[in-house]
PDB file of C-alpha atoms in Angstrom:
ATOM      1  CA  MET K   1      97.478  87.369  74.301  1.00 43.00           C
ATOM      2  CA  GLY K   2      95.650  90.413  73.074  1.00 43.00           C
ATOM      3  CA  ARG K   3      96.719  92.717  75.951  1.00 47.00           C
ATOM      4  CA  SER K   4      97.253  95.567  73.604  1.00 52.00           C
ATOM      5  CA  ARG K   5      93.484  95.920  72.973  1.00 73.00           C
ATOM      6  CA  LEU K   6      92.888  97.821  76.082  1.00 79.00           C
ATOM      7  CA  THR K   7      93.906 101.597  76.361  1.00 86.00           C
ATOM      8  CA  PRO K   8      96.425 102.343  79.247  1.00 84.00           C
ATOM      9  CA  GLU K   9      93.530 104.319  80.864  1.00 89.00           C
ATOM     10  CA  ARG K  10      91.065 101.373  80.641  1.00 89.00           C
ATOM     11  CA  GLU K  11      93.634  98.874  81.857  1.00 87.00           C
ATOM     12  CA  ALA K  12      94.426 101.246  84.755  1.00 89.00           C
ATOM     13  CA  GLU K  13      90.726 101.403  85.584  1.00 90.00           C
ATOM     14  CA  LEU K  14      90.490  97.729  85.685  1.00 91.00           C
ATOM     15  CA  TYR K  15      93.614  97.303  87.875  1.00 91.00           C
ATOM     16  CA  THR K  16      92.246  99.808  90.396  1.00 89.00           C
ATOM     17  CA  ALA K  17      88.896  98.002  90.451  1.00 91.00           C
ATOM     18  CA  VAL K  18      90.698  94.848  91.023  1.00 91.00           C
ATOM     19  CA  LEU K  19      92.632  96.105  94.079  1.00 89.00           C
ATOM     20  CA  ASP K  20      89.610  97.711  95.563  1.00 87.00           C
ATOM     21  CA  LEU K  21      87.817  94.523  95.292  1.00 89.00           C
ATOM     22  CA  LEU K  22      90.877  92.711  96.881  1.00 87.00           C
ATOM     23  CA  ARG K  23      90.810  94.913  99.701  1.00 84.00           C
ATOM     24  CA  GLU K  24      87.173  94.513 100.257  1.00 84.00           C
ATOM     25  CA  VAL K  25      86.705  90.905  99.930  1.00 86.00           C
ATOM     26  CA  GLY K  26      90.224  89.280  99.894  1.00 85.00           C
ATOM     27  CA  TYR K  27      91.720  87.088  97.343  1.00 87.00           C
ATOM     28  CA  ASP K  28      89.608  83.826  97.701  1.00 86.00           C
ATOM     29  CA  ALA K  29      86.274  85.655  97.397  1.00 88.00           C
ATOM     30  CA  LEU K  30      87.432  87.595  94.496  1.00 88.00           C
ATOM     31  CA  THR K  31      85.834  86.427  91.235  1.00 91.00           C
ATOM     32  CA  MET K  32      86.236  87.301  87.507  1.00 92.00           C
ATOM     33  CA  ASP K  33      82.455  87.879  87.738  1.00 91.00           C
ATOM     34  CA  ALA K  34      82.758  90.498  90.345  1.00 92.00           C
ATOM     35  CA  VAL K  35      85.598  92.304  88.312  1.00 92.00           C
ATOM     36  CA  ALA K  36      83.560  92.245  85.226  1.00 92.00           C
ATOM     37  CA  THR K  37      80.599  93.655  87.163  1.00 92.00           C
ATOM     38  CA  ARG K  38      82.630  96.474  88.894  1.00 92.00           C
ATOM     39  CA  THR K  39      84.371  97.460  85.624  1.00 89.00           C
ATOM     40  CA  ARG K  40      81.364  97.075  83.420  1.00 91.00           C
ATOM     41  CA  SER K  41      83.099  94.829  81.159  1.00 90.00           C
ATOM     42  CA  SER K  42      82.532  91.079  80.050  1.00 88.00           C
ATOM     43  CA  LYS K  43      84.304  87.911  81.533  1.00 89.00           C
ATOM     44  CA  ALA K  44      85.459  87.284  77.998  1.00 88.00           C
ATOM     45  CA  THR K  45      87.113  90.437  77.902  1.00 85.00           C
ATOM     46  CA  LEU K  46      89.018  89.742  81.114  1.00 89.00           C
ATOM     47  CA  TYR K  47      89.994  86.345  79.956  1.00 88.00           C
ATOM     48  CA  ARG K  48      91.390  87.486  76.527  1.00 87.00           C
ATOM     49  CA  GLN K  49      93.553  90.074  78.477  1.00 87.00           C
ATOM     50  CA  TRP K  50      94.620  87.826  81.467  1.00 90.00           C
ATOM     51  CA  GLN K  51      94.895  84.113  81.787  1.00 85.00           C
ATOM     52  CA  GLY K  52      92.830  84.226  84.998  1.00 88.00           C
ATOM     53  CA  LYS K  53      92.429  85.739  88.464  1.00 90.00           C
ATOM     54  CA  PRO K  54      96.141  85.107  89.593  1.00 90.00           C
ATOM     55  CA  GLU K  55      97.760  86.984  86.641  1.00 88.00           C
ATOM     56  CA  LEU K  56      95.197  89.667  86.890  1.00 90.00           C
ATOM     57  CA  VAL K  57      95.772  90.239  90.463  1.00 89.00           C
ATOM     58  CA  ALA K  58      99.517  90.220  90.061  1.00 87.00           C
ATOM     59  CA  ARG K  59      99.536  92.542  87.028  1.00 86.00           C
ATOM     60  CA  ALA K  60      97.183  94.963  89.231  1.00 88.00           C
ATOM     61  CA  LEU K  61      99.739  95.016  91.931  1.00 84.00           C
ATOM     62  CA  ARG K  62     102.587  95.590  89.660  1.00 81.00           C
ATOM     63  CA  HIS K  63     100.706  98.405  87.981  1.00 82.00           C
ATOM     64  CA  SER K  64     100.073 100.040  91.286  1.00 75.00           C
ATOM     65  CA  LYS K  65     103.676  99.873  92.333  1.00 70.00           C
ATOM     66  CA  PRO K  66     104.779 103.308  91.542  1.00 58.00           C
ATOM     67  CA  ILE K  67     108.597 102.659  92.139  1.00 62.00           C
ATOM     68  CA  SER K  68     110.919  99.994  91.076  1.00 71.00           C
ATOM     69  CA  THR K  69     114.424  99.200  92.155  1.00 79.00           C
ATOM     70  CA  GLN K  70     115.134  98.727  88.375  1.00 78.00           C
ATOM     71  CA  ASP K  71     115.168 102.257  87.617  1.00 82.00           C
ATOM     72  CA  ILE K  72     117.378 103.621  90.404  1.00 89.00           C
ATOM     73  CA  ASP K  73     121.179 104.173  90.075  1.00 93.00           C
ATOM     74  CA  THR K  74     122.552 107.081  92.064  1.00 95.00           C
ATOM     75  CA  GLY K  75     125.991 105.974  91.890  1.00 95.00           C
ATOM     76  CA  SER K  76     126.175 104.504  95.315  1.00 96.00           C
ATOM     77  CA  VAL K  77     124.521 101.641  97.283  1.00 96.00           C
ATOM     78  CA  ARG K  78     123.437 104.097 100.077  1.00 97.00           C
ATOM     79  CA  GLY K  79     122.282 106.650  97.594  1.00 97.00           C
ATOM     80  CA  ASP K  80     120.271 103.844  95.827  1.00 96.00           C
ATOM     81  CA  PHE K  81     118.533 102.790  98.934  1.00 95.00           C
ATOM     82  CA  ALA K  82     117.956 106.300 100.166  1.00 95.00           C
ATOM     83  CA  GLU K  83     116.329 107.208  96.699  1.00 93.00           C
ATOM     84  CA  PHE K  84     114.198 104.095  96.828  1.00 90.00           C
ATOM     85  CA  ILE K  85     112.991 105.260 100.260  1.00 91.00           C
ATOM     86  CA  SER K  86     112.454 108.782  99.265  1.00 90.00           C
ATOM     87  CA  ARG K  87     109.981 107.659  96.451  1.00 87.00           C
ATOM     88  CA  THR K  88     107.847 105.746  98.858  1.00 85.00           C
ATOM     89  CA  ASP K  89     104.397 106.851 100.066  1.00 85.00           C
ATOM     90  CA  ASP K  90     103.510 106.012 103.616  1.00 88.00           C
ATOM     91  CA  ARG K  91      99.750 105.792 102.818  1.00 85.00           C
ATOM     92  CA  GLN K  92     100.526 103.594  99.807  1.00 80.00           C
ATOM     93  CA  MET K  93     102.851 101.203 101.736  1.00 81.00           C
ATOM     94  CA  ALA K  94     100.023 100.786 104.444  1.00 80.00           C
ATOM     95  CA  GLN K  95      97.740  99.747 101.810  1.00 77.00           C
ATOM     96  CA  ASP K  96      99.954  97.607  99.998  1.00 75.00           C
ATOM     97  CA  SER K  97     101.241  95.901 103.286  1.00 75.00           C
ATOM     98  CA  ALA K  98      97.683  94.989 104.015  1.00 72.00           C
ATOM     99  CA  LEU K  99      97.245  93.550 100.675  1.00 77.00           C
ATOM    100  CA  MET K 100     100.245  91.677 100.717  1.00 76.00           C
ATOM    101  CA  ARG K 101      99.448  90.166 104.117  1.00 75.00           C
ATOM    102  CA  GLY K 102      96.263  88.780 102.736  1.00 75.00           C
ATOM    103  CA  LEU K 103      97.906  87.593  99.611  1.00 82.00           C
ATOM    104  CA  GLY K 104     100.542  85.818 101.725  1.00 78.00           C
ATOM    105  CA  GLN K 105      97.885  83.891 103.266  1.00 79.00           C
ATOM    106  CA  ALA K 106      96.174  83.160 100.014  1.00 85.00           C
ATOM    107  CA  ILE K 107      99.252  81.710  98.115  1.00 86.00           C
ATOM    108  CA  HIS K 108      99.220  78.800 100.512  1.00 84.00           C
ATOM    109  CA  GLY K 109      96.239  77.194  98.913  1.00 83.00           C
ATOM    110  CA  ASN K 110      96.723  78.829  95.494  1.00 86.00           C
ATOM    111  CA  PRO K 111     100.087  77.832  93.675  1.00 89.00           C
ATOM    112  CA  ASP K 112      98.845  79.695  90.532  1.00 89.00           C
ATOM    113  CA  LEU K 113      98.730  82.852  92.498  1.00 87.00           C
ATOM    114  CA  HIS K 114     102.157  82.383  94.023  1.00 89.00           C
ATOM    115  CA  GLN K 115     103.556  81.551  90.490  1.00 89.00           C
ATOM    116  CA  ALA K 116     101.895  84.661  88.875  1.00 87.00           C
ATOM    117  CA  LEU K 117     103.228  87.005  91.846  1.00 86.00           C
ATOM    118  CA  ARG K 118     106.630  85.570  91.459  1.00 88.00           C
ATOM    119  CA  GLU K 119     106.836  86.007  87.658  1.00 86.00           C
ATOM    120  CA  VAL K 120     105.149  89.470  87.491  1.00 83.00           C
ATOM    121  CA  LEU K 121     105.974  91.200  90.894  1.00 80.00           C
ATOM    122  CA  ILE K 122     108.741  89.569  92.832  1.00 84.00           C
ATOM    123  CA  ASP K 123     111.280  88.242  90.270  1.00 86.00           C
ATOM    124  CA  PRO K 124     111.505  91.735  88.517  1.00 85.00           C
ATOM    125  CA  GLU K 125     112.060  93.535  91.856  1.00 84.00           C
ATOM    126  CA  MET K 126     114.635  90.739  92.876  1.00 88.00           C
ATOM    127  CA  THR K 127     116.418  91.261  89.398  1.00 89.00           C
ATOM    128  CA  GLY K 128     116.454  95.091  90.139  1.00 89.00           C
ATOM    129  CA  LEU K 129     117.804  94.749  93.596  1.00 92.00           C
ATOM    130  CA  ALA K 130     120.488  92.070  92.404  1.00 93.00           C
ATOM    131  CA  ALA K 131     121.625  94.656  89.817  1.00 93.00           C
ATOM    132  CA  MET K 132     121.851  97.499  92.193  1.00 94.00           C
ATOM    133  CA  LEU K 133     123.843  95.431  94.799  1.00 96.00           C
ATOM    134  CA  GLN K 134     125.984  94.138  91.819  1.00 96.00           C
ATOM    135  CA  ARG K 135     126.969  97.771  90.911  1.00 96.00           C
ATOM    136  CA  GLY K 136     127.941  98.231  94.610  1.00 97.00           C
ATOM    137  CA  VAL K 137     130.286  95.161  94.348  1.00 98.00           C
ATOM    138  CA  ASP K 138     131.628  96.460  91.014  1.00 97.00           C
ATOM    139  CA  ARG K 139     132.280  99.925  92.426  1.00 97.00           C
ATOM    140  CA  GLY K 140     133.973  98.214  95.424  1.00 97.00           C
ATOM    141  CA  GLU K 141     131.395  99.401  98.162  1.00 97.00           C
ATOM    142  CA  ILE K 142     130.409  95.795  98.970  1.00 98.00           C
ATOM    143  CA  ALA K 143     132.943  92.772  99.252  1.00 98.00           C
ATOM    144  CA  ALA K 144     132.004  90.338  96.446  1.00 97.00           C
ATOM    145  CA  ASP K 145     132.182  87.502  98.977  1.00 97.00           C
ATOM    146  CA  SER K 146     129.779  89.306 101.398  1.00 97.00           C
ATOM    147  CA  ALA K 147     127.593  86.690 102.848  1.00 96.00           C
ATOM    148  CA  ALA K 148     124.750  89.381 103.452  1.00 97.00           C
ATOM    149  CA  LEU K 149     124.292  89.778  99.638  1.00 96.00           C
ATOM    150  CA  THR K 150     122.145  86.853  99.444  1.00 95.00           C
ATOM    151  CA  PHE K 151     120.111  87.913 102.447  1.00 96.00           C
ATOM    152  CA  VAL K 152     119.230  91.465 101.493  1.00 96.00           C
ATOM    153  CA  PRO K 153     115.638  90.656 100.037  1.00 93.00           C
ATOM    154  CA  HIS K 154     114.983  88.656 103.257  1.00 93.00           C
ATOM    155  CA  MET K 155     116.099  91.475 105.473  1.00 94.00           C
ATOM    156  CA  LEU K 156     113.835  93.938 103.595  1.00 91.00           C
ATOM    157  CA  ILE K 157     110.712  91.615 103.494  1.00 86.00           C
ATOM    158  CA  GLY K 158     111.520  91.007 107.139  1.00 88.00           C
ATOM    159  CA  ALA K 159     111.216  94.630 107.821  1.00 89.00           C
ATOM    160  CA  PHE K 160     107.622  94.564 106.644  1.00 83.00           C
ATOM    161  CA  VAL K 161     106.669  91.562 108.400  1.00 82.00           C
ATOM    162  CA  ALA K 162     108.213  92.135 111.666  1.00 88.00           C
ATOM    163  CA  ARG K 163     107.157  95.646 112.261  1.00 88.00           C
ATOM    164  CA  GLN K 164     103.658  94.567 111.803  1.00 84.00           C
ATOM    165  CA  LEU K 165     103.944  91.442 114.115  1.00 85.00           C
ATOM    166  CA  ILE K 166     106.006  93.237 116.836  1.00 92.00           C
ATOM    167  CA  GLU K 167     104.615  96.701 116.938  1.00 92.00           C
ATOM    168  CA  ASP K 168     101.259  96.342 115.114  1.00 88.00           C
ATOM    169  CA  ARG K 169     102.250  99.201 112.923  1.00 89.00           C
ATOM    170  CA  CYS K 170     102.922  99.343 108.966  1.00 86.00           C
ATOM    171  CA  VAL K 171     106.219 100.187 107.815  1.00 88.00           C
ATOM    172  CA  ASP K 172     106.694 103.821 106.857  1.00 92.00           C
ATOM    173  CA  ALA K 173     109.585 105.742 105.111  1.00 92.00           C
ATOM    174  CA  ALA K 174     111.157 106.815 108.523  1.00 95.00           C
ATOM    175  CA  PHE K 175     111.089 103.246 109.724  1.00 95.00           C
ATOM    176  CA  LEU K 176     112.389 101.782 106.453  1.00 93.00           C
ATOM    177  CA  SER K 177     115.241 104.454 106.270  1.00 96.00           C
ATOM    178  CA  ALA K 178     116.350 103.713 109.935  1.00 96.00           C
ATOM    179  CA  TYR K 179     116.262  99.950 109.276  1.00 96.00           C
ATOM    180  CA  VAL K 180     118.313 100.096 106.180  1.00 97.00           C
ATOM    181  CA  ASP K 181     120.800 102.391 107.938  1.00 97.00           C
ATOM    182  CA  ALA K 182     121.129 100.117 111.057  1.00 97.00           C
ATOM    183  CA  VAL K 183     120.606  96.642 109.539  1.00 97.00           C
ATOM    184  CA  VAL K 184     121.016  96.259 105.791  1.00 97.00           C
ATOM    185  CA  LEU K 185     123.891  98.656 105.102  1.00 98.00           C
ATOM    186  CA  PRO K 186     126.012  97.519 108.042  1.00 98.00           C
ATOM    187  CA  ALA K 187     125.348  93.780 107.082  1.00 97.00           C
ATOM    188  CA  LEU K 188     126.588  94.697 103.558  1.00 97.00           C
ATOM    189  CA  GLY K 189     129.776  96.541 105.177  1.00 96.00           C
ATOM    190  CA  VAL K 190     128.618  99.827 103.715  1.00 95.00           C
TER     191      VAL K 190
END
């Protein structure tokens, strides 16, 4: 694909417009026509850059994600989690949580969206998280046979889902920090 034809600034502008539309109308009502109109571009341009709506949405979400587990290595698992949380923005997390709830519903009827989200957004983060945890195992902070290692992604995603369901509040840095200290790190034996 000819993804390099767009300048980084134009690509960022397109991604912002996609996320704005997604927040306004939801995934199912989001169309490539609407994106083209909002961004003053042609549908042909959009399809040259992205295979379709699922990939465009997944890449827009990836682009808007300012931090990644892949670039954090403080020398300790506790430090890595603390660094990750320190880089979060409460307002952005609230917006992202609302988007992800909507997309969580949309993936049930859209296997292409689910696949695009896995490839572009979820798998890279799982790879980064696995590497972070493996460094903890290699340093002896986490037992190599810890049953909790497999469930760290589930625990973290669960924090986001459960807080909204139980308290009707979005996750923020303070909650995430307390959750990691009370649940994730003890489960790992850290």
